Coordinates of C-alpha atoms in Angstrom, one line a residue:
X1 CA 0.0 0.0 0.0
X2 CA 1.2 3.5 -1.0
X3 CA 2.9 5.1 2.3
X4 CA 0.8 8.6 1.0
X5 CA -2.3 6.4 1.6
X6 CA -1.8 5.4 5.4
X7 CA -4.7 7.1 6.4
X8 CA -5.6 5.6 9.5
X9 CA -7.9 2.8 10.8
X10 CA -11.0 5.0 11.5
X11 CA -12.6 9.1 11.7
X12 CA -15.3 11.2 11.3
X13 CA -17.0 12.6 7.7
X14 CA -16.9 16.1 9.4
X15 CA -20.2 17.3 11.2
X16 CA -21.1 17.1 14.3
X17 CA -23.9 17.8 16.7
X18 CA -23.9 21.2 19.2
X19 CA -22.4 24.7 19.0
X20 CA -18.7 24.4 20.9
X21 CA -15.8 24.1 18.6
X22 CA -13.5 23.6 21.5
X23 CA -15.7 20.5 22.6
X24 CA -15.9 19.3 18.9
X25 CA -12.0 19.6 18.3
X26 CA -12.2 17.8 22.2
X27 CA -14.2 15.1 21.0
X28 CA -12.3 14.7 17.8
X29 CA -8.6 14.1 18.7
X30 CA -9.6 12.1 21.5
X31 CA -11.7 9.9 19.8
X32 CA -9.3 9.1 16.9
X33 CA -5.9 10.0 17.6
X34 CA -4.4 7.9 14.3
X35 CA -6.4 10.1 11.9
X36 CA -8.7 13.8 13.0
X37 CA -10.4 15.7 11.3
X38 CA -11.9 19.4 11.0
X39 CA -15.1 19.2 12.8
X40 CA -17.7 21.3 11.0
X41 CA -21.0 22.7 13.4
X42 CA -23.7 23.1 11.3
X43 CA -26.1 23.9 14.1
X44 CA -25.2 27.2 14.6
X45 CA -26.8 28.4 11.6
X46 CA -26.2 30.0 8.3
X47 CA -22.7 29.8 7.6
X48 CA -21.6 26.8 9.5
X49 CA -23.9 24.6 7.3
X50 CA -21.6 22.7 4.3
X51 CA -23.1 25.1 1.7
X52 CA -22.6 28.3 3.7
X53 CA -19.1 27.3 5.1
X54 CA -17.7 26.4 1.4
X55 CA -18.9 29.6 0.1
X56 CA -17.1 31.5 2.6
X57 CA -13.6 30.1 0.9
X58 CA -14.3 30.9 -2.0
X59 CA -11.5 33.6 -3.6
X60 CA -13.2 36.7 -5.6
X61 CA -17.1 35.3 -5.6
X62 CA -19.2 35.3 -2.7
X63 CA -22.6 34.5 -1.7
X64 CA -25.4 35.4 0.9
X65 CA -28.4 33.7 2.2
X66 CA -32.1 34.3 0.5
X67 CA -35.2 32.3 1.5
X68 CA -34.7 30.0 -1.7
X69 CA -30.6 29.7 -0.1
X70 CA -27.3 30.5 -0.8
X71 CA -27.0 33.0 -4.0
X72 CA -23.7 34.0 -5.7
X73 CA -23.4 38.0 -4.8
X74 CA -21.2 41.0 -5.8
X75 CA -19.4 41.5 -2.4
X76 CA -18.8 39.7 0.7
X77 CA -21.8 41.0 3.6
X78 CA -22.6 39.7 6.7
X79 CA -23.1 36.3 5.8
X80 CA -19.8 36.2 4.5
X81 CA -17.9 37.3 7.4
X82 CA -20.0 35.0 9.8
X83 CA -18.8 31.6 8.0
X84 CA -15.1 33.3 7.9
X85 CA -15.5 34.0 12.0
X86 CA -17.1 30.2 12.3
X87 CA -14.3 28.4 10.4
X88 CA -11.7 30.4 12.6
X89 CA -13.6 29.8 15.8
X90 CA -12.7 25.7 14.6
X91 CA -9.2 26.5 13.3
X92 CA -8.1 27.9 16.6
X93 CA -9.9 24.9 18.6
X94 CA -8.2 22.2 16.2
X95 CA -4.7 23.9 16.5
X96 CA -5.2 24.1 20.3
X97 CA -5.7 20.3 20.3
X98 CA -3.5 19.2 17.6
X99 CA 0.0 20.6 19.3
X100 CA 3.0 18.1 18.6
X101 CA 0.5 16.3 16.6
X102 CA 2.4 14.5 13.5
X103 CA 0.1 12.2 11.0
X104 CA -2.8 12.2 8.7
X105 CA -5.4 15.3 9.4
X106 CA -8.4 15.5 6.9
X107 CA -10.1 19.1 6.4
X108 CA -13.6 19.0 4.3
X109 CA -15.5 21.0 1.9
X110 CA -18.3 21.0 -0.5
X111 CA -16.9 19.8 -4.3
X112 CA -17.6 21.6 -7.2
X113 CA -20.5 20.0 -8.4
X114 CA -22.4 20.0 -5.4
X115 CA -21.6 23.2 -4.8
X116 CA -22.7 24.1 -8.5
X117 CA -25.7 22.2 -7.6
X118 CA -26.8 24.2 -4.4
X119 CA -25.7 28.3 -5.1
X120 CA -27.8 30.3 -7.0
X121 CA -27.1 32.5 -9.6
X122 CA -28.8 36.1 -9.7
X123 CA -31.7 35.1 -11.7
X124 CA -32.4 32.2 -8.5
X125 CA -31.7 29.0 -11.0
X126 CA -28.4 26.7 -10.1
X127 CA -25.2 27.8 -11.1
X128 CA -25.2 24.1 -12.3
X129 CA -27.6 25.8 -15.1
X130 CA -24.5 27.8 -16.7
X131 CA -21.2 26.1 -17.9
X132 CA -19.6 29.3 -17.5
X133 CA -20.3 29.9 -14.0
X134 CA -19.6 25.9 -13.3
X135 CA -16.2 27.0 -14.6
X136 CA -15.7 30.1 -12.7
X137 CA -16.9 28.5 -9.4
X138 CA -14.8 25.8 -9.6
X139 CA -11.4 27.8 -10.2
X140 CA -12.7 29.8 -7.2
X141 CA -12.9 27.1 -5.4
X142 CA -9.8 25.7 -6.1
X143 CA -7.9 28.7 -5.1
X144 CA -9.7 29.2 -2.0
X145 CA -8.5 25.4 -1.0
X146 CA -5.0 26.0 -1.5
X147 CA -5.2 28.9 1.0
X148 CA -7.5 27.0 3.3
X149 CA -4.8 24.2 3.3
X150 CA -1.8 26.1 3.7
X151 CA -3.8 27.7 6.7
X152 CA -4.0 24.5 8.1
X153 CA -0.7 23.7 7.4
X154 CA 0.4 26.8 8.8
X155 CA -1.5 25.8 12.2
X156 CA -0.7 22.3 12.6
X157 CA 3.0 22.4 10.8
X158 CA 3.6 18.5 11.8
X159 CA 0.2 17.2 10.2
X160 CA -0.2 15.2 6.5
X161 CA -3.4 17.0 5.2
X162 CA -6.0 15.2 3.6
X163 CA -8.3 16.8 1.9
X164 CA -11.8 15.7 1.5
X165 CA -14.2 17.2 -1.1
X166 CA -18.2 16.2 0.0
X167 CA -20.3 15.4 -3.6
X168 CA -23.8 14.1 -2.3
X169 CA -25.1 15.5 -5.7
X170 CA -22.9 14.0 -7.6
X171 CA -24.7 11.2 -8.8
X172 CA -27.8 13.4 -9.5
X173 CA -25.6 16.0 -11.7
X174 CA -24.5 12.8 -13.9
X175 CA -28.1 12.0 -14.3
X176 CA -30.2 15.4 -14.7
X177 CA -31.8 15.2 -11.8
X178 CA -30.8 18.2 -10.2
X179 CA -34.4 20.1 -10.3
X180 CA -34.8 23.8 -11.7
X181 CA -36.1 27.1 -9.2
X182 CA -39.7 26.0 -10.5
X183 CA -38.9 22.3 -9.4
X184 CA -40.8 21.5 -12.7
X185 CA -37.7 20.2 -14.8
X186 CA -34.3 19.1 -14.4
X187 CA -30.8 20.5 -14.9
X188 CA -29.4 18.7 -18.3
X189 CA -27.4 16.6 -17.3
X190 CA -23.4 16.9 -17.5
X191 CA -21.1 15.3 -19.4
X192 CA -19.2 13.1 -17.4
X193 CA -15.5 14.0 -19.2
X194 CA -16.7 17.3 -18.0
X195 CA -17.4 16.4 -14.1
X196 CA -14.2 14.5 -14.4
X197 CA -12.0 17.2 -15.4
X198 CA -13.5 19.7 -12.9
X199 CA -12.8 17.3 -10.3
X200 CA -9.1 16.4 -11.6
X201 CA -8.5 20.2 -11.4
X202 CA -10.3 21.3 -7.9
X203 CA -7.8 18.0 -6.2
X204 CA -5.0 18.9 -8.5
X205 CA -4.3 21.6 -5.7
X206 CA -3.7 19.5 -3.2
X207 CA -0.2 17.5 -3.6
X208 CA -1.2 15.2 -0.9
X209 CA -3.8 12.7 -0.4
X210 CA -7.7 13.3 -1.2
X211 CA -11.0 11.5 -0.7
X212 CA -14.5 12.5 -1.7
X213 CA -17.3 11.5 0.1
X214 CA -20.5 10.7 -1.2
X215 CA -23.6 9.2 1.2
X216 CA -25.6 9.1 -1.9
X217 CA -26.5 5.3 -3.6
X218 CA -24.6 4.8 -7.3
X219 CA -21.1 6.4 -6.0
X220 CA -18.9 6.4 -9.7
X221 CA -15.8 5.0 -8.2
X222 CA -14.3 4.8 -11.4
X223 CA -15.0 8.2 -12.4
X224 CA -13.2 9.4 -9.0
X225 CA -10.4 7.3 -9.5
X226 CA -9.4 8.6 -12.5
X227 CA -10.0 12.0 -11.4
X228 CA -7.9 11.5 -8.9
X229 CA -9.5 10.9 -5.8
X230 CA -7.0 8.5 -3.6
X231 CA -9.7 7.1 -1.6
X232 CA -13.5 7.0 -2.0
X233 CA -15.5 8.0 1.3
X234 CA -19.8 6.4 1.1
X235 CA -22.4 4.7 2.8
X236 CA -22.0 1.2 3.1
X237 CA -25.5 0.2 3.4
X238 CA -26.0 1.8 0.2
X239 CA -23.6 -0.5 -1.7
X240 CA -25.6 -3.1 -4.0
X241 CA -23.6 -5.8 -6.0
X242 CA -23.7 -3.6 -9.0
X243 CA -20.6 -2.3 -7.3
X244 CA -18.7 -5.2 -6.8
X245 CA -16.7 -4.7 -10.3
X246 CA -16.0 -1.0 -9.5
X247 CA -15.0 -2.0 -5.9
X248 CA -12.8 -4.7 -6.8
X249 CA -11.3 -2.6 -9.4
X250 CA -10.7 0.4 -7.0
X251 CA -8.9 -1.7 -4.3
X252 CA -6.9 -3.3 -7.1
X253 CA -5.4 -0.1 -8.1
X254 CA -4.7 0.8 -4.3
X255 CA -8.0 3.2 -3.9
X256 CA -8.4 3.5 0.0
X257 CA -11.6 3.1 1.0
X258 CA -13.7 5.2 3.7
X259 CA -16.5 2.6 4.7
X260 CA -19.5 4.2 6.5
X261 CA -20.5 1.2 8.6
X262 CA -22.0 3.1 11.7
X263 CA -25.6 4.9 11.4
X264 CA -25.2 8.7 11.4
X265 CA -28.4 9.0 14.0
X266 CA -28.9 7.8 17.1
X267 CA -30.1 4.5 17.7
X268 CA -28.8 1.3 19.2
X269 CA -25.2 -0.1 18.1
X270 CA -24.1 -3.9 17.1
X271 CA -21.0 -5.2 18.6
X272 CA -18.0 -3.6 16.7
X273 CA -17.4 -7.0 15.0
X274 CA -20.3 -6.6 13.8
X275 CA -20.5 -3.6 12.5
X276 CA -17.7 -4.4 10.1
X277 CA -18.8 -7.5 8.9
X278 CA -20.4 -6.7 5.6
X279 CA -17.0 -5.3 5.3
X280 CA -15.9 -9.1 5.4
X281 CA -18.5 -10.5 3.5
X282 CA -17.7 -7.8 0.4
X283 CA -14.0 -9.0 0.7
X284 CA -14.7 -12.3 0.3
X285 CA -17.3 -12.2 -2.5
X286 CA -14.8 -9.9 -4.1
X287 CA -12.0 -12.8 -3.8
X288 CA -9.6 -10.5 -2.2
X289 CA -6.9 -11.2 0.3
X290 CA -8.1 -10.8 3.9
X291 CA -4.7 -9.1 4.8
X292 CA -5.5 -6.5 2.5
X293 CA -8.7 -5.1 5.0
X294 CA -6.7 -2.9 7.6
X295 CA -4.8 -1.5 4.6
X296 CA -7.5 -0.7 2.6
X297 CA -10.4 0.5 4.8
X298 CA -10.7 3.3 6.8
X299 CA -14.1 2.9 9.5
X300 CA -16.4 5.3 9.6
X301 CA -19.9 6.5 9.9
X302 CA -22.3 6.3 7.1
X303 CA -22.7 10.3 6.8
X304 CA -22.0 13.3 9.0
X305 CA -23.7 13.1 12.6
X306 CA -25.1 16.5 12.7
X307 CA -28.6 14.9 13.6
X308 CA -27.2 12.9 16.5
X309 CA -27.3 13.8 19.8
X310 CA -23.6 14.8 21.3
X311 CA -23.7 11.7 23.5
X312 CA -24.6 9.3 20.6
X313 CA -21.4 11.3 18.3
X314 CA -19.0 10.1 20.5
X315 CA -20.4 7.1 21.0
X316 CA -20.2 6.6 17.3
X317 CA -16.8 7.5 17.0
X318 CA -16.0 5.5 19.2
X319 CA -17.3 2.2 18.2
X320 CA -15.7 3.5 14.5
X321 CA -12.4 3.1 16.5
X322 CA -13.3 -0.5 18.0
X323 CA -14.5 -1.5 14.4
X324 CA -11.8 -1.0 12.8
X325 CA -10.0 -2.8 15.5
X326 CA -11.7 -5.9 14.9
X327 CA -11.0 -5.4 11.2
X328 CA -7.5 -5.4 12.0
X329 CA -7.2 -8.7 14.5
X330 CA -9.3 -10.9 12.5
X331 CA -9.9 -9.4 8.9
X332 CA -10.9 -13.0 8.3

């Protein structure tokens, strides 16, 4: 397995429940001291939500709230500055509890084509409607990563950065069925050399490892590999035997992959073992080598746990961590 891609046996997706950054950076690096992450806090509002909190990076565009959501503006306002002041509220908590810390760190955002998918232009359709503003979007994106990661860099000097790009729309942008304002059509659909490309280009800024997560069913694994995605983050319970082939190819070529094995909401949890053990079953039905499990899969839960309550979060993490354990004494 590629040295770039030790990623560590389990961590979050990003969101978490509650309002503290110090007691989500807390709950973090306790919980998975291989591999943290940037927790995000959608619950305060407008701004910390994944939408509002990618918008804020962005470099020369900007975007405020409406009733209908997020809309592309002329300047930064109020909105603006309160994602800016959130993000740094969770910078400053994650470099207060990441000192000395050496190893994999993962920071998130919203991709391209989700975010296409979710800002409005001025006239209140998708920016997903115009392949210019795709375009334009996605090179401010890109630019507004590369300072966000050097940021983190700058805070946490010893860490190996991944970074993670979240694409639930993904699937619906390759199919059309991304509805209009009216909600009485669909977006056309786009052209997947297209999606490709703007991927390749928005992870092309970052020289280390990245994942993108999707908890939507019909993940295109092979489209992100190729695009350059060094690990594939997705719901597990969502995976049907149509995905076998693009599993099995994935794995093959040394894709890490980011199984979400433990429910996002609250409710009761299995034993550890088994939680993991459609993890097993896959590997088997896939003829792989059983060895190859710890190297391969990263545990964690099926989506972000903004719905949970704080005391099921770390209970989740938790059991991610004793998952992935089990994976690793008996990947048999």
């Amino acid at each position: 397995m590629n040295d770039n891609l030790r990623l560590g046996p389990a961590t979050g997706i990003g969101s978490l429940p509650g309002h503290d950054a110090r007691e989500a950076a807390k709950t973090v690096t306790g919980s998975f001291e291989d591999f943290p992450h940037l927790a995000e806090l959608p619950a305060r509002g407008p701004g910390a939500d994944m939408i509002g909190r990618t918008a804020g990076l962005l470099v020369e565009l900007y975007a405020r709230v409406e009733p209908s959501g997020w809309r592309i503006g002329d300047r930064p306002g109020r909105d603006t500055r309160r994602a800016r002041s959130w993000l740094g509220e969770d910078l400053d908590a994650l470099e207060e509890f990441t000192q000395e810390y050496t190893g994999p760190l993962k920071v998130q955002a919203v991709g391209p084509w989700t975010l296409a998918a979710a800002l409005e232009l001025k006239n209140g359709e998708a920016a997903l409607s115009d392949p210019g503003a795709c375009r334009d979007l996605a090179a401010s994106l890109a630019e507004g990563l590369r300072l966000h990661l050097a940021e983190v860099q700058r805070r946490v000097p010893g860490a190996r950065l991944v970074l993670q790009l979240d694409e639930p729309s993904l699937t619906a942008v390759l199919r059309g069925q991304v509805r209009s304002a009216s909600g009485y059509r669909t977006h056309r659909a786009v052209d997947r050399q297209v999606v490709e490309g703007t991927l390749r280009d928005v992870l092309g800024v970052h020289d280390g490892p990245a994942v993108v997560h999707s908890c939507a069913p019909d993940v295109p694994f092979a489209l992100l590999r190729r695009a350059g995605a060094a690990a594939v983050s997705f719901d597990f319970s969502l995976l049907t035997e149509r995905d076998d082939e693009a599993i099995g190819e994935a794995v093959e070529s040394g894709t890490r992959l980011l199984a979400g094995v433990v429910p996002g909401t609250d409710g009761p949890l299995s034993d550890p073992a088994g939680s993991v053990m459609g993890v097993r079953t896959l590997w088997r039905r896939l003829g792989l080598r059983p060895g190859l499990l710890p190297e391969a899969v990263t545990v964690t839960p099926s989506c972000g746990l903004a719905g949970a309550s704080p005391e099921y979060a770390r209970r989740a993490y938790a059991h991610c961590v004793r998952a992935a354990r089990s994976l690793a004494d008996n990947p048999e």
